[in-house]
């Protein structure tokens, strides 16, 4: 139970207090009018049973007045507690959602490789919604269903213990039945949540990949995957309802049978003369009041179990370790040192093995190597998207692990292999480099990145919206926008991943010019497949299957007769190739 409450409140059971108090007061509020009604009935009953005493109208007036006053009190208490209960639930889920999103931002990218994006969206929206509903609705009901019968039982035992006993005798049986089915319920809920997430992920995959699906004519295959996942969800839903339904109904029937038993015993005792009519009536009134919340709770039991699993999923992510380190980068232009760095996206398959090199401030370093040799990985490690498994990376004289990832990124501009643009205006996409940039600053950066002309040529200029991921712009245009972004950021370290790949010569010249503007006076790490573009680099690092195999200037490496000189000669030949017509 303790565990359950802990889970359901997302690890802060204290936040359940307002709703607990509200529920208990609500319980008392429901019993008092019942007791007053019985007193009213008793007064009338006495006047009939003993006509010589007559009707005590004063007492009736007092009871009516108290009943009326009680209504007002109940209303006032309700209004304020209601607010508090819902406020607790909704603020818990609003701040909780934001906190979770913030927490996720601090996790290493490795975490995202393990989870489907659809799964995370579901977690933040749907699982949180589930827990929120349970806290605002089901928990108060659960508490009142526990507190009310206990209070009623203690009161009624004094009045007539035989009646009280019959009334409650079946409750433990109902609870026992639920308790016995708990494991089944937990497993069914887990199955259902998993099937739901799977379906959401497949749907997301289907919708975001629609371009590739069309291009490769895969609609049949992908659609089949989607259909299968919806099928599984249907099965899980049916199983959840079909198996749990009868069990919950059984528990409900068992519990409610106490009421019937009590009526039967009451009539018997009444006829036998050992029970007075007012006491019997009191039992009837209280009975209907307490079996009502108990039934509702039993009906909601499945939902609460389900929420506990949702809450567990939320807490699992909350407990995922964020990257350590809180320091800022101290040097204005830090060097970058890899010291025996070993890293793999999966710990058991290293992508980089024992790599060591030093990048001096304000120099240009090129990374060269075959596809898959680990070039992009080196740049991702410098930006600390992942933590390494062995060795040390130094930024200046600080180990990268002591630096807060977001502070590190303030010193780094990245132009990725595949540029991502947000669904916003072009101007705002450049502004990401510096959130408080003025329009003039944005335009200056765009001019230096050689994209001002094409942007001004668009009908809405800088206010032109970009489709999600930049789908409405050409590859070269996107790259120049991302270079403008990097220029605006003006960071001391620049990571350029194959910025000139797959561009036509005219576009490439423009991008090259943009890059030249970007790298002036900066520490640059550059990846380019075309070795011509990196001839002037201060240092060239050659990677082969995750190992550093050569290092030096263009001239030195060319003389070395190693991988670099082979690649160079191959590319020189390829330049001379012509398609014969
Ligand atoms: N997110 C990832 N998860 C798992 N493995 C990855 C991931 N990214 C890259 N890899 C693997 O790590 C290895 C190195 O990849 P990397 O992207 O660094 O190569 P690269 O030298 O940049 O290649 P290219 O020239 O094709 O861009 C490859 O074998 C690749 O399959
Ligand atoms: Mg790469």
XYZ file of C-alpha atoms and ligand atoms in Angstrom:
613
model
C 0.000 0.000 0.000
C 2.796 2.346 0.973
C 4.597 1.466 -2.201
C 1.442 1.996 -4.195
C 0.848 5.481 -2.775
C 4.498 6.310 -3.328
C 4.252 5.312 -6.956
C 0.958 6.914 -7.638
C 2.057 10.292 -6.301
C 5.164 10.182 -8.468
C 7.373 9.774 -5.409
C 5.818 12.505 -3.255
C 3.018 10.988 -1.141
C 2.754 14.251 0.818
C 1.042 15.832 -2.155
C -1.867 13.485 -1.469
C -2.657 15.060 1.918
C -5.139 17.736 0.745
C -7.225 15.174 -1.077
C -7.038 12.785 1.887
C -8.336 15.424 4.296
C -11.009 16.453 1.829
C -12.150 12.871 1.523
C -12.317 12.290 5.296
C -14.277 15.491 5.888
C -16.534 14.504 3.046
C -17.149 11.202 4.788
C -18.113 12.900 8.055
C -20.240 15.353 6.138
C -22.203 12.495 4.650
C -22.805 10.683 7.955
C -23.961 13.608 10.070
C -27.110 14.406 8.030
C -27.964 10.712 8.124
C -27.761 10.722 11.906
C -29.877 13.864 12.063
C -32.505 12.330 9.809
C -32.716 9.346 12.110
C -33.231 11.690 15.056
C -35.987 13.456 13.126
C -37.632 10.159 12.351
C -37.316 9.108 15.977
C -39.087 12.270 17.146
C -42.006 11.588 14.792
C -42.021 7.895 15.650
C -42.196 8.649 19.408
C -45.188 10.946 18.878
C -47.050 8.070 17.220
C -45.916 5.343 19.596
C -46.683 7.471 22.657
C -49.504 9.919 21.703
C -49.553 11.208 25.291
C -46.102 12.828 24.787
C -47.069 14.539 21.497
C -44.869 15.848 18.707
C -41.711 17.644 19.871
C -41.832 20.424 17.256
C -38.987 22.339 18.900
C -36.633 19.453 18.459
C -37.743 19.097 14.838
C -37.021 22.749 14.191
C -33.592 22.485 15.722
C -32.762 19.422 13.630
C -33.952 21.141 10.450
C -31.899 24.228 11.272
C -28.791 22.148 11.927
C -29.367 20.298 8.667
C -29.603 23.591 6.814
C -26.523 25.047 8.536
C -24.683 21.830 7.766
C -25.414 22.263 4.095
C -23.740 25.689 4.169
C -20.718 24.376 6.078
C -20.444 21.460 3.679
C -20.576 23.775 0.694
C -17.882 26.106 2.051
C -15.571 23.264 3.015
C -16.109 21.546 -0.288
C -15.429 24.590 -2.403
C -12.034 25.238 -0.840
C -10.943 21.614 -0.540
C -12.091 20.797 -4.031
C -9.829 23.538 -5.327
C -6.917 22.247 -3.299
C -7.381 18.674 -4.435
C -7.498 19.508 -8.098
C -4.799 22.110 -7.746
C -2.530 19.516 -6.167
C -3.156 17.046 -8.957
C -2.861 19.455 -11.830
C 0.099 21.396 -10.510
C 1.810 18.116 -9.732
C 1.369 17.002 -13.285
C 2.182 20.364 -14.900
C 5.376 20.959 -12.931
C 6.067 17.247 -12.967
C 5.803 17.127 -16.749
C 8.135 20.098 -17.141
C 10.551 18.664 -14.601
C 10.555 15.373 -16.430
C 11.134 17.061 -19.805
C 13.981 19.050 -18.226
C 15.416 15.883 -16.675
C 15.273 14.131 -20.040
C 17.197 17.010 -21.623
C 20.029 16.361 -19.174
C 20.297 12.678 -20.007
C 22.966 11.488 -22.412
C 21.862 10.831 -25.984
C 22.501 7.166 -25.276
C 19.258 7.120 -23.282
C 17.254 8.141 -26.352
C 18.756 5.321 -28.360
C 17.205 2.896 -25.877
C 13.706 4.376 -26.024
C 11.301 5.033 -28.831
C 10.363 8.703 -29.175
C 6.711 7.641 -29.222
C 7.254 5.934 -25.887
C 8.603 9.133 -24.312
C 5.781 11.268 -25.715
C 3.322 8.788 -24.286
C 5.088 8.849 -20.959
C 4.899 12.616 -20.629
C 1.363 13.055 -21.939
C -0.633 9.896 -21.389
C 1.033 8.286 -18.356
C 1.109 11.597 -16.568
C -2.556 12.156 -17.434
C -3.376 8.769 -15.970
C -1.593 9.487 -12.704
C -3.134 12.949 -12.547
C -6.620 11.494 -12.881
C -5.916 8.961 -10.169
C -4.662 11.588 -7.759
C -7.521 13.974 -8.362
C -10.332 11.425 -8.489
C -9.466 7.908 -7.410
C -7.276 8.552 -4.387
C -9.862 10.714 -2.587
C -12.467 8.064 -3.300
C -10.168 5.338 -2.033
C -9.477 7.210 1.188
C -13.121 7.947 1.835
C -13.959 4.313 1.076
C -11.503 3.216 3.747
C -12.147 5.889 6.356
C -15.935 5.959 6.131
C -16.631 2.293 6.838
C -14.144 2.306 9.721
C -15.790 5.325 11.300
C -19.231 3.892 10.681
C -18.282 0.493 12.018
C -16.897 1.897 15.273
C -20.081 3.938 15.776
C -22.501 1.195 14.797
C -20.840 -1.480 16.933
C -21.887 0.504 20.010
C -25.440 0.708 18.798
C -25.878 -2.921 17.839
C -22.864 -5.150 17.325
C -24.863 -7.983 15.679
C -26.100 -5.719 12.914
C -22.662 -4.115 12.455
C -21.035 -7.501 12.174
C -23.408 -8.765 9.465
C -23.099 -5.564 7.545
C -19.304 -5.706 7.290
C -18.736 -9.429 7.284
C -18.415 -9.634 3.506
C -16.114 -6.613 3.041
C -12.896 -8.465 3.960
C -13.911 -11.233 1.537
C -14.266 -8.752 -1.321
C -10.920 -7.147 -0.503
C -9.333 -10.590 -0.255
C -10.635 -11.481 -3.721
C -9.066 -8.324 -5.173
C -5.833 -8.917 -3.344
C -5.626 -12.424 -4.769
C -6.032 -11.119 -8.323
C -3.509 -8.339 -7.845
C -0.647 -10.021 -9.723
C -2.864 -10.826 -12.695
C -4.100 -7.260 -12.739
C -0.541 -5.885 -12.592
C 0.540 -8.056 -15.495
C -2.490 -7.197 -17.612
C -1.960 -3.465 -16.991
C 1.692 -3.739 -17.904
C 0.804 -5.581 -21.103
C -1.763 -2.995 -22.008
C 0.551 -0.013 -21.431
C 3.251 -1.684 -23.498
C 0.853 -2.437 -26.335
C -0.400 1.154 -26.224
C 3.162 2.525 -26.436
C 4.064 0.170 -29.199
C 1.053 1.310 -31.217
C 1.911 4.985 -30.604
C 5.521 4.428 -31.691
C 4.509 2.566 -34.843
C 2.042 5.311 -35.683
C 4.709 7.975 -35.188
C 7.156 5.956 -37.295
C 4.566 5.584 -40.018
C 3.713 9.287 -40.104
C 7.244 10.711 -39.841
C 8.641 8.197 -42.301
C 5.874 8.718 -44.833
C 8.294 10.273 -47.357
C 10.683 7.301 -47.242
C 7.776 4.875 -47.230
C 6.428 6.415 -50.438
C 9.869 6.685 -52.028
C 10.654 3.030 -51.442
C 7.162 1.794 -52.002
C 7.084 0.202 -48.562
C 3.520 1.162 -47.709
C 2.424 -2.455 -47.527
C 5.147 -3.579 -45.130
C 5.039 -0.573 -42.789
C 1.286 -0.599 -42.782
C 1.394 -4.238 -41.774
C 3.583 -3.346 -38.782
C 1.130 -0.621 -37.817
C -1.825 -2.965 -38.224
C -0.152 -5.642 -36.107
C 0.546 -3.198 -33.296
C -3.072 -2.016 -33.263
C -4.145 -5.637 -33.249
C -1.990 -6.307 -30.202
C -3.465 -3.276 -28.464
C -6.967 -4.570 -29.170
C -6.066 -7.971 -27.724
C -4.516 -6.424 -24.618
C -7.572 -4.212 -24.067
C -9.969 -7.096 -24.437
C -7.952 -9.254 -22.083
C -7.752 -6.470 -19.512
C -11.520 -5.953 -19.531
C -12.576 -9.561 -19.968
C -10.447 -10.991 -17.181
C -10.635 -8.165 -14.700
C -14.303 -7.310 -15.248
C -15.766 -10.455 -13.648
C -13.274 -10.359 -10.759
C -14.068 -6.779 -9.902
C -17.796 -7.413 -10.286
C -17.406 -10.431 -7.971
C -15.647 -8.375 -5.339
C -18.373 -5.735 -5.668
C -21.187 -8.254 -5.293
C -19.537 -9.848 -2.280
C -19.095 -6.501 -0.576
C -22.617 -5.333 -1.340
C -24.130 -8.599 -0.139
C -23.419 -7.261 3.376
C -26.215 -4.758 2.885
C -28.735 -7.456 1.956
C -27.609 -9.629 4.852
C -28.021 -6.691 7.200
C -31.562 -5.931 5.960
C -32.504 -9.545 6.360
C -31.029 -9.817 9.896
C -32.505 -6.418 10.812
C -36.053 -7.449 9.799
C -35.671 -10.681 11.723
C -34.447 -8.930 14.881
C -37.091 -6.204 14.531
C -39.887 -8.752 14.400
C -38.302 -10.585 17.310
C -38.367 -7.317 19.278
C -34.651 -7.146 20.031
C -34.031 -4.218 17.638
C -35.728 -0.828 17.729
C -37.021 0.734 14.532
C -34.869 3.913 14.735
C -31.671 1.862 15.111
C -32.681 -0.287 12.134
C -33.337 2.853 10.125
C -29.983 4.285 11.108
C -28.273 1.146 9.839
C -30.170 1.375 6.554
C -29.270 5.015 6.044
C -25.599 4.649 6.967
C -25.394 1.450 4.926
C -26.431 3.139 1.689
C -23.964 5.955 2.388
C -20.926 3.772 2.963
C -21.489 1.102 0.353
C -21.688 3.741 -2.326
C -18.022 4.922 -2.119
C -16.885 1.359 -1.528
C -18.531 0.248 -4.770
C -17.047 3.158 -6.714
C -13.580 2.315 -5.450
C -13.932 -1.303 -6.428
C -15.066 -0.226 -9.869
C -12.008 2.026 -10.144
C -9.629 -0.545 -8.799
C -8.434 -1.621 -12.237
C -7.748 1.954 -13.232
C -5.716 2.582 -10.106
C -3.614 -0.488 -10.676
C -3.023 0.744 -14.185
C -1.951 4.147 -12.861
C 0.530 2.546 -10.512
C 2.248 1.045 -13.520
C 2.200 4.395 -15.336
C 3.704 6.027 -12.255
C 6.367 3.347 -12.122
C 7.348 4.151 -15.699
C 7.588 7.840 -14.887
C 9.767 7.139 -11.869
C 12.043 4.856 -13.856
C 12.874 7.776 -16.151
C 13.204 10.155 -13.206
C 15.759 7.839 -11.680
C 17.807 7.641 -14.868
C 21.218 9.152 -14.061
C 21.851 12.576 -15.582
C 25.365 13.512 -16.690
C 27.519 14.702 -13.808
C 29.536 17.942 -13.808
C 28.579 21.525 -12.975
C 31.648 23.615 -13.834
C 31.867 26.115 -16.671
C 34.673 26.131 -19.219
C 37.326 28.437 -17.733
C 39.603 29.146 -20.710
C 38.416 31.617 -23.353
C 40.018 29.495 -26.088
C 40.545 26.038 -24.611
C 42.587 23.275 -26.191
C 40.923 19.874 -26.686
C 42.819 16.762 -25.614
C 41.813 13.127 -26.131
C 43.808 10.895 -23.821
C 43.449 7.163 -24.560
C 39.740 7.577 -25.304
C 37.715 4.412 -25.747
C 34.048 4.650 -26.508
C 31.212 2.579 -27.942
C 27.529 3.415 -28.320
C 27.026 -0.043 -26.848
C 29.651 -0.566 -24.162
C 30.719 -3.960 -25.547
C 31.375 -2.793 -29.151
C 33.939 0.035 -29.121
C 33.689 2.564 -31.960
C 36.829 4.426 -30.823
C 39.732 2.544 -29.207
C 42.561 4.241 -27.298
C 42.430 7.447 -29.351
C 44.839 10.217 -28.249
C 45.410 13.624 -29.847
C 45.740 17.294 -28.947
C 43.933 20.130 -30.668
C 45.568 23.501 -30.002
C 43.406 26.602 -29.637
C 42.643 28.585 -32.801
C 43.856 25.864 -35.151
C 42.014 23.894 -37.820
C 42.032 20.125 -37.375
C 40.604 17.833 -40.042
C 39.285 14.340 -39.360
C 39.714 11.922 -42.226
C 38.806 8.276 -42.638
C 36.490 5.824 -44.325
C 32.781 5.893 -43.699
C 32.078 4.444 -40.242
C 35.638 5.014 -38.982
C 34.385 7.204 -36.113
C 34.790 10.801 -37.339
C 31.347 12.050 -36.401
C 31.665 10.164 -33.137
C 34.747 12.233 -32.212
C 32.801 15.476 -32.722
C 29.850 14.155 -30.671
C 32.217 13.285 -27.825
C 33.740 16.787 -27.877
C 30.201 18.168 -27.473
C 29.639 15.555 -24.708
C 26.531 14.035 -26.215
C 27.838 10.817 -24.700
C 30.267 10.002 -21.910
C 33.222 7.803 -22.756
C 33.980 4.394 -21.261
C 37.737 4.778 -20.739
C 40.390 7.504 -20.952
C 39.829 11.239 -20.509
C 38.788 14.147 -22.670
C 40.140 17.519 -21.544
C 38.676 20.869 -22.485
C 41.498 23.235 -21.542
C 42.819 21.692 -18.352
C 39.411 20.461 -17.172
C 38.165 16.919 -17.593
C 34.985 17.066 -19.698
C 33.146 15.108 -16.981
C 33.443 18.028 -14.562
C 31.819 20.454 -17.009
C 28.051 20.881 -17.137
C 26.889 19.737 -20.598
C 24.789 22.837 -21.256
C 27.641 25.140 -20.201
C 30.042 23.267 -22.456
C 27.673 23.698 -25.380
C 27.714 27.470 -24.914
C 31.330 27.331 -26.110
C 30.682 25.089 -29.093
C 29.012 25.743 -32.445
C 27.992 22.675 -34.383
C 27.167 22.364 -38.063
C 25.892 18.821 -38.375
C 26.027 16.368 -41.226
C 22.233 16.518 -41.372
C 20.949 19.953 -40.466
C 17.758 20.088 -38.441
C 15.579 23.166 -38.765
C 12.633 23.776 -36.462
C 9.116 24.422 -37.686
C 9.427 28.179 -37.307
C 10.461 31.176 -39.413
C 13.905 31.288 -41.038
C 14.799 34.271 -38.841
C 13.948 32.382 -35.660
C 15.883 29.358 -36.857
C 18.993 31.524 -37.104
C 18.195 33.163 -33.760
C 18.640 29.786 -32.026
C 22.357 30.642 -32.047
C 21.717 33.629 -29.791
C 18.230 34.023 -28.395
C 18.482 37.793 -27.770
C 19.924 38.665 -31.204
C 18.492 41.713 -32.984
C 17.194 41.540 -36.541
C 20.316 43.444 -37.689
C 22.585 40.847 -36.054
C 20.640 38.028 -37.712
C 20.940 39.664 -41.111
C 24.662 40.331 -40.623
C 25.237 36.656 -39.789
C 23.132 35.602 -42.779
C 25.159 37.863 -45.057
C 28.430 36.354 -43.879
C 26.956 32.861 -44.282
C 25.965 33.719 -47.879
C 22.280 33.118 -47.316
C 20.973 36.673 -46.993
C 20.321 36.977 -50.737
C 18.227 33.873 -51.090
C 16.307 34.639 -47.877
C 15.523 38.225 -48.984
C 14.356 36.813 -52.300
C 11.587 34.821 -50.594
C 8.164 36.542 -50.520
C 8.112 36.757 -46.710
C 11.873 37.155 -46.285
C 13.119 36.259 -42.808
C 9.543 35.562 -41.709
C 9.164 32.694 -44.155
C 8.082 29.581 -42.257
C 10.235 26.471 -42.608
C 8.591 23.045 -42.714
C 9.461 20.626 -39.913
C 13.078 19.466 -40.245
C 13.581 22.074 -42.976
C 11.750 20.020 -45.615
C 10.919 23.128 -47.683
C 14.567 24.164 -48.271
C 17.388 22.686 -50.326
C 20.334 20.947 -48.658
C 22.740 23.812 -49.388
C 20.265 26.418 -48.125
C 19.766 24.528 -44.899
C 23.503 24.244 -44.357
C 24.060 27.936 -44.895
C 21.259 28.733 -42.442
C 22.897 26.496 -39.880
C 26.232 28.209 -40.517
C 24.543 31.594 -39.974
C 23.222 30.163 -36.707
C 26.765 29.134 -35.711
C 28.191 32.525 -36.734
C 25.650 34.292 -34.576
C 26.552 32.091 -31.626
C 30.209 33.090 -32.000
C 31.500 30.183 -29.915
C 35.232 29.507 -29.577
C 35.045 25.852 -30.715
C 33.477 24.925 -34.034
C 32.539 21.411 -35.073
C 31.879 21.060 -38.788
C 30.653 17.686 -39.957
C 30.903 17.310 -43.699
C 29.268 20.609 -44.361
C 30.117 20.570 -48.066
C 28.991 17.041 -48.895
C 26.413 16.477 -51.621
C 26.300 20.040 -52.916
C 26.526 21.322 -56.479
C 29.691 23.365 -57.293
C 27.958 26.748 -57.081
C 26.365 25.913 -53.740
C 29.605 24.424 -52.519
C 31.514 27.629 -53.283
C 28.908 29.607 -51.311
C 29.043 27.194 -48.386
C 32.851 27.241 -48.458
C 32.821 31.012 -48.300
C 30.388 30.836 -45.377
C 32.670 28.399 -43.587
C 35.706 30.618 -44.092
C 33.812 33.419 -42.359
C 32.856 31.079 -39.549
C 36.235 29.600 -38.715
C 38.343 32.778 -38.523
C 40.142 32.857 -35.167
C 38.369 29.776 -33.847
C 39.329 26.262 -32.812
C 37.902 24.211 -35.642
C 37.354 20.469 -35.974
C 36.362 19.707 -39.506
C 35.197 16.570 -41.283
C 35.276 16.593 -45.068
C 35.346 13.680 -47.454
C 36.962 15.793 -50.163
C 40.573 16.070 -49.097
C 41.110 19.097 -51.335
C 39.099 21.240 -48.961
C 41.323 20.405 -45.977
C 44.799 20.761 -47.533
C 45.496 23.850 -45.465
C 44.436 22.386 -42.122
C 46.990 22.767 -39.297
C 46.637 19.117 -38.408
C 44.985 16.152 -40.083
C 43.921 13.150 -37.998
C 43.352 9.906 -39.884
C 41.027 7.345 -38.326
C 40.682 3.741 -39.355
C 38.142 1.498 -37.667
C 38.117 3.623 -34.560
C 41.901 3.931 -34.193
C 44.106 6.919 -34.872
C 46.503 5.670 -37.562
C 48.183 8.848 -38.857
C 48.449 12.459 -37.851
C 50.177 15.541 -39.304
C 49.990 18.203 -42.000
C 48.946 17.466 -45.570
C 52.546 17.468 -46.824
C 53.799 15.212 -44.057
C 51.001 12.679 -44.533
C 51.421 12.679 -48.301
C 55.036 11.680 -47.852
C 54.093 8.985 -45.352
C 52.611 6.700 -48.010
C 49.878 5.609 -45.582
C 46.049 5.676 -45.747
C 45.974 9.422 -46.302
C 48.280 9.436 -49.301
C 46.351 6.506 -50.782
C 43.036 8.324 -50.296
C 44.528 11.476 -51.777
C 45.718 9.740 -54.924
C 42.411 7.922 -55.304
C 40.553 11.220 -55.142
C 42.953 12.869 -57.581
C 42.182 10.091 -60.051
C 38.457 10.360 -59.477
C 38.607 14.081 -60.239
C 39.891 13.221 -63.666
C 37.089 10.780 -64.379
C 34.519 11.816 -66.938
C 31.292 10.165 -67.912
C 31.784 9.295 -71.564
C 28.925 10.164 -73.895
N 23.835 6.428 -32.414
C 24.571 5.356 -32.695
N 24.302 4.180 -32.079
C 25.016 3.092 -32.343
N 26.035 3.056 -33.222
C 26.354 4.172 -33.876
C 25.636 5.393 -33.640
N 26.170 6.354 -34.418
C 27.178 5.767 -35.101
N 27.290 4.462 -34.786
C 28.311 3.527 -35.293
O 29.590 3.992 -34.913
C 30.517 3.831 -35.973
C 31.169 5.162 -36.284
O 30.189 6.074 -36.742
P 30.495 7.568 -37.163
O 29.200 8.233 -37.404
O 31.400 8.177 -36.152
O 31.275 7.341 -38.525
P 31.832 8.432 -39.539
O 33.304 8.229 -39.602
O 31.333 9.773 -39.196
O 31.173 7.928 -40.906
P 30.626 8.797 -42.150
O 31.827 9.251 -42.897
O 29.825 7.826 -42.938
O 29.821 9.923 -41.601
C 29.749 3.241 -37.131
O 30.029 1.863 -37.161
C 28.297 3.479 -36.800
O 27.510 2.432 -37.267
Mg 29.913 11.065 -40.033
